[in-house]
Structures are given as structure tokens and as C-alpha cells.
Amino acid sequence: MKDPILRLPAKEIGTLVAELCVLQDRVRSGELLAVPAISLLLESGHSLAGTIVQATKSAAEQGGTLLLQHQDNPLHVSYIPLDAICGITVYYSSQNLHLLSSGQVKPVTSQSPTRLDLERKAQYLSEKLAGTVISIVWDELPRTEEARQSLDIMLADLAAVIGLVRSDELGRTTLQQQVERIEIRGGTSAEVRLQSPALTIYAAIQFQDLVYLAKSELQQAIERVL
């Protein structure tokens, strides 16, 4: 299963629109990301090509409205009822394919990290968290380049998510009281479990690779169990 497209999860149109809006919000906040161009197939039989600018808060529900910047003239925009859309074509690049795949497609990397590289990153993160030990349970994980690439992404996402959880006093206190170690393990599904004092992050093993929670899903899962 080497073709990354084969890893893309099926999504409802409203869910895809909401994820594209989140990606556009990240660009507006200063992140150097590329929002993919799309083509909308409308119930009328017409199609529109461009880039999503924004959608109403109810975009994932009935009655939502989508704001689309036109591909042929960026000064032109269309306001489109979500209910009028019957299909979306997404023109992915290797960079944004990862961002919109719910963690199932890895970003393009020039070289796979070694096991020692990953151990060093885990140790560095442990030192930053002062009092919380990050460990990778290697015996439960595939010994492949693909799996090491996935672990590299998981560690980076974990560092970002823990930083967000610790950004307020309640989050810091809860982590300190309930979590002394964080373990990354292999399993049958991507999930997070808390059996204090251990917080365990599971990646699903598929085709000698790992399927893991996307960063936003990881944050939600951690905060849900704390």
C-alpha cells in the first residue's frame, strides 16, 4: 500500500469543508502551509474552481454557506450553500495531503530517522516536561522506515499538543497530578488511554506502518481522558 492516496479516509462533504477552513485559518495565523485548490460540482450541473476562504460555523451541518475564491480571478468570490454541492475534487500536493488525511498519510521527508534519533527526541521532550518521562515501546512496533517516519511525526505532534495542554494553569496542574510517564505503543486502533500515572498513546499497526491520531484529534483525546 505504497500509494498515499490509498490511505485517504472517506469523508462527508461538510467534514472536508470544515477541515479546509481550519487549514485556511492556520495560514491566516502565519503558518507556512498551502491550502489545496478545489473544484465544486453543484447540483445544478455547473462546477466552480478555486480555494476555500471561509464557511459559516454550520458548514458541517445543513444550511452552511461556503465562500470560494475563484481560480481564474482571485478578486472574485462566490457564496455557495453547502446543500447545493454534490461533490468536491481536491487538488492535493505532497505537503497538504498529510494535513488533510487525519494522520494516515505522512509528509514527504528526505530521510527516515534512526531509532537513536527518535530516542534522543523522546529524551529531549522528557527533559522539557520535567517530571514526565516519554518512552517508545519498541517491541510492539514495526521495524520499518515507514514506522520510524510515523513515530517522528507522532513525537512532534505530541510536543505541540502537550504544550497546548500546559498553556494554562488547569492543564499544567492536571498533567502534573495524573501523568508521570507517556508511552507510545502499537495496537489495533489509534487512541489514547490513561491509567494513572501512565498516559498511553496507541498507533494502529497497518502494513508494517503506523496509523496515528492527527494533531487536533490527539489533543482532544488527551484532554478527554485527563
Short mmCIF file of C-alpha atoms in Angstrom, two decimals:
data_model
loop_
_atom_site.label_atom_id
_atom_site.label_comp_id
_atom_site.label_asym_id
_atom_site.label_seq_id
_atom_site.Cartn_x
_atom_site.Cartn_y
_atom_site.Cartn_z
CA MET A 1 0.00 0.00 0.00
CA LYS A 2 2.68 2.47 -1.07
CA ASP A 3 0.39 4.93 -2.91
CA PRO A 4 -0.50 7.59 -0.31
CA ILE A 5 -3.83 8.27 -1.99
CA LEU A 6 -4.94 4.78 -0.98
CA ARG A 7 -4.60 5.84 2.67
CA LEU A 8 -7.01 8.76 2.39
CA PRO A 9 -10.10 8.29 4.57
CA ALA A 10 -13.55 8.87 3.07
CA LYS A 11 -15.23 11.97 4.48
CA GLU A 12 -18.57 13.72 4.38
CA ILE A 13 -18.55 16.88 2.27
CA GLY A 14 -19.28 19.04 5.32
CA THR A 15 -16.38 17.49 7.24
CA LEU A 16 -13.98 18.09 4.35
CA VAL A 17 -15.11 21.71 4.03
CA ALA A 18 -14.61 22.23 7.77
CA GLU A 19 -11.07 20.78 7.60
CA LEU A 20 -10.17 23.01 4.64
CA CYS A 21 -11.43 26.02 6.60
CA VAL A 22 -9.25 25.07 9.58
CA LEU A 23 -6.27 24.82 7.24
CA GLN A 24 -7.03 28.27 5.84
CA ASP A 25 -7.29 29.63 9.42
CA ARG A 26 -3.81 28.25 10.14
CA VAL A 27 -2.48 30.05 7.06
CA ARG A 28 -4.08 33.29 8.25
CA SER A 29 -2.42 32.85 11.64
CA GLY A 30 1.01 32.82 9.95
CA GLU A 31 1.78 29.13 9.32
CA LEU A 32 3.56 28.42 6.04
CA LEU A 33 1.05 25.97 4.62
CA ALA A 34 -0.58 25.50 1.23
CA VAL A 35 -4.35 25.25 1.01
CA PRO A 36 -5.26 22.95 -1.89
CA ALA A 37 -7.34 24.20 -4.80
CA ILE A 38 -10.71 22.51 -5.26
CA SER A 39 -13.46 22.13 -7.82
CA LEU A 40 -17.06 22.11 -6.64
CA LEU A 41 -19.62 20.05 -8.53
CA LEU A 42 -23.01 21.66 -7.96
CA GLU A 43 -26.47 20.11 -8.01
CA SER A 44 -27.27 22.36 -11.00
CA GLY A 45 -24.63 20.57 -13.05
CA HIS A 46 -22.23 23.51 -13.02
CA SER A 47 -18.76 23.45 -11.46
CA LEU A 48 -16.61 26.11 -9.81
CA ALA A 49 -12.83 26.00 -9.26
CA GLY A 50 -10.93 27.92 -6.62
CA THR A 51 -9.85 27.96 -2.99
CA ILE A 52 -11.98 27.90 0.14
CA VAL A 53 -11.78 31.19 2.05
CA GLN A 54 -14.24 30.57 4.87
CA ALA A 55 -17.51 28.91 5.74
CA THR A 56 -20.23 29.63 8.25
CA LYS A 57 -19.97 27.84 11.60
CA SER A 58 -22.68 25.43 10.48
CA ALA A 59 -20.65 24.32 7.45
CA ALA A 60 -20.62 20.73 8.65
CA GLU A 61 -24.40 20.82 9.03
CA GLN A 62 -27.33 21.58 6.78
CA GLY A 63 -27.68 25.22 5.86
CA GLY A 64 -23.99 26.11 5.87
CA THR A 65 -22.56 28.58 3.36
CA LEU A 66 -19.15 28.39 1.70
CA LEU A 67 -17.06 31.33 0.49
CA LEU A 68 -14.95 30.31 -2.55
CA GLN A 69 -12.20 32.43 -4.12
CA HIS A 70 -12.24 31.93 -7.89
CA GLN A 71 -9.26 30.31 -9.56
CA ASP A 72 -9.36 32.47 -12.70
CA ASN A 73 -9.75 35.78 -10.85
CA PRO A 74 -8.73 35.95 -7.16
CA LEU A 75 -10.80 39.13 -6.69
CA HIS A 76 -13.98 37.20 -7.44
CA VAL A 77 -15.68 35.12 -4.77
CA SER A 78 -18.84 33.05 -4.64
CA TYR A 79 -21.14 32.38 -1.68
CA ILE A 80 -22.38 28.83 -2.12
CA PRO A 81 -24.94 26.96 0.02
CA LEU A 82 -23.36 23.74 1.19
CA ASP A 83 -26.58 21.91 0.31
CA ALA A 84 -26.01 22.86 -3.34
CA ILE A 85 -22.72 20.93 -3.50
CA CYS A 86 -22.87 17.30 -4.60
CA GLY A 87 -19.14 16.68 -4.97
CA ILE A 88 -15.68 18.14 -4.37
CA THR A 89 -12.44 17.48 -6.24
CA VAL A 90 -9.37 18.27 -4.12
CA TYR A 91 -6.08 19.01 -5.90
CA TYR A 92 -3.67 17.71 -3.30
CA SER A 93 0.05 18.34 -3.12
CA SER A 94 2.52 16.15 -1.25
CA GLN A 95 2.53 18.74 1.56
CA ASN A 96 -1.19 19.24 2.19
CA LEU A 97 -2.07 15.59 1.54
CA HIS A 98 -0.70 14.82 5.01
CA LEU A 99 -2.59 17.69 6.65
CA LEU A 100 -5.97 16.53 5.36
CA SER A 101 -5.55 12.79 5.81
CA SER A 102 -6.34 12.52 9.54
CA GLY A 103 -2.75 11.38 10.12
CA GLN A 104 -2.93 8.45 7.69
CA VAL A 105 -0.55 9.94 5.11
CA LYS A 106 2.92 11.02 6.17
CA PRO A 107 4.53 14.23 4.86
CA VAL A 108 7.35 13.90 2.39
CA THR A 109 10.68 13.55 4.18
CA SER A 110 14.15 13.32 2.70
CA GLN A 111 15.43 10.72 5.17
CA SER A 112 13.95 8.38 7.75
CA PRO A 113 15.07 8.99 11.35
CA THR A 114 17.01 6.24 13.06
CA ARG A 115 15.88 4.59 16.27
CA LEU A 116 18.60 6.54 18.09
CA ASP A 117 17.29 9.81 16.60
CA LEU A 118 13.83 9.05 17.94
CA GLU A 119 15.14 8.08 21.37
CA ARG A 120 17.00 11.39 21.54
CA LYS A 121 13.85 13.30 20.62
CA ALA A 122 11.87 11.45 23.27
CA GLN A 123 14.55 12.21 25.86
CA TYR A 124 14.66 15.89 24.85
CA LEU A 125 10.89 16.14 25.20
CA SER A 126 11.06 14.42 28.60
CA GLU A 127 13.58 16.99 29.77
CA LYS A 128 11.34 19.84 28.60
CA LEU A 129 8.42 18.36 30.51
CA ALA A 130 10.47 17.99 33.74
CA GLY A 131 8.93 15.15 35.67
CA THR A 132 7.22 13.34 32.79
CA VAL A 133 9.10 10.56 31.01
CA ILE A 134 8.38 9.93 27.31
CA SER A 135 9.09 6.37 26.16
CA ILE A 136 8.65 4.38 22.96
CA VAL A 137 7.76 0.71 23.44
CA TRP A 138 9.80 -0.63 20.53
CA ASP A 139 8.87 -4.29 20.98
CA GLU A 140 5.29 -3.50 19.95
CA LEU A 141 6.19 -1.52 16.81
CA PRO A 142 7.24 -2.48 13.26
CA ARG A 143 10.93 -2.15 12.50
CA THR A 144 10.49 -0.32 9.20
CA GLU A 145 11.44 3.08 7.79
CA GLU A 146 7.76 3.92 7.38
CA ALA A 147 7.08 3.24 11.06
CA ARG A 148 10.04 5.38 12.14
CA GLN A 149 8.78 8.25 9.98
CA SER A 150 5.39 7.93 11.65
CA LEU A 151 6.98 7.94 15.11
CA ASP A 152 8.91 11.08 14.20
CA ILE A 153 5.63 12.84 13.35
CA MET A 154 3.95 11.48 16.48
CA LEU A 155 6.69 12.88 18.71
CA ALA A 156 6.49 16.30 17.03
CA ASP A 157 2.70 16.34 17.36
CA LEU A 158 2.94 15.19 20.98
CA ALA A 159 5.34 18.01 21.83
CA ALA A 160 2.97 20.57 20.28
CA VAL A 161 -0.13 19.13 21.94
CA ILE A 162 1.42 18.86 25.40
CA GLY A 163 2.50 22.48 25.02
CA LEU A 164 -1.10 23.46 24.31
CA VAL A 165 -2.46 21.42 27.23
CA ARG A 166 0.10 23.02 29.57
CA SER A 167 -0.65 26.54 28.32
CA ASP A 168 -2.98 27.27 31.25
CA GLU A 169 -2.79 26.57 34.97
CA LEU A 170 -5.55 23.94 34.94
CA GLY A 171 -3.87 21.94 32.20
CA ARG A 172 -0.46 22.09 33.88
CA THR A 173 -1.86 21.04 37.25
CA THR A 174 -3.90 18.16 35.81
CA LEU A 175 -0.89 16.76 33.91
CA GLN A 176 1.36 17.03 36.96
CA GLN A 177 -1.17 15.26 39.17
CA GLN A 178 -2.14 12.43 36.83
CA VAL A 179 0.73 11.78 34.43
CA GLU A 180 4.28 10.71 35.30
CA ARG A 181 5.06 8.98 32.02
CA ILE A 182 3.80 8.96 28.45
CA GLU A 183 4.20 5.77 26.43
CA ILE A 184 3.89 5.32 22.68
CA ARG A 185 2.71 1.80 21.83
CA GLY A 186 1.41 -0.23 18.92
CA GLY A 187 -2.12 -1.57 18.88
CA THR A 188 -5.17 -2.30 16.78
CA SER A 189 -6.52 1.25 16.82
CA ALA A 190 -5.23 4.79 17.18
CA GLU A 191 -6.33 6.02 20.60
CA VAL A 192 -5.27 7.47 23.95
CA ARG A 193 -5.75 5.80 27.34
CA LEU A 194 -4.99 7.00 30.84
CA GLN A 195 -4.16 4.57 33.62
CA SER A 196 -2.55 6.96 36.05
CA PRO A 197 0.32 7.59 36.31
CA ALA A 198 0.75 6.41 32.67
CA LEU A 199 -0.75 8.13 29.63
CA THR A 200 -0.56 5.74 26.67
CA ILE A 201 -0.76 6.80 23.03
CA TYR A 202 -1.56 3.91 20.71
CA ALA A 203 -0.87 3.82 16.97
CA ALA A 204 -2.61 1.22 14.84
CA ILE A 205 -0.26 -1.13 13.02
CA GLN A 206 -1.15 -1.49 9.34
CA PHE A 207 1.05 -2.83 6.54
CA GLN A 208 4.20 -2.52 8.68
CA ASP A 209 3.42 1.17 9.20
CA LEU A 210 1.58 3.16 11.88
CA VAL A 211 -1.74 4.96 11.63
CA TYR A 212 -1.90 7.62 14.34
CA LEU A 213 -4.19 10.38 15.56
CA ALA A 214 -3.85 13.71 13.80
CA LYS A 215 -2.65 16.56 15.99
CA SER A 216 -6.10 18.03 16.66
CA GLU A 217 -7.54 14.58 17.37
CA LEU A 218 -4.62 13.82 19.70
CA GLN A 219 -5.26 16.97 21.71
CA GLN A 220 -8.95 16.16 22.03
CA ALA A 221 -8.21 12.56 23.05
CA ILE A 222 -5.68 13.59 25.72
CA GLU A 223 -7.91 16.26 27.21
CA ARG A 224 -10.83 13.85 27.21
CA VAL A 225 -9.05 11.30 29.42
CA LEU A 226 -7.40 13.76 31.83
#
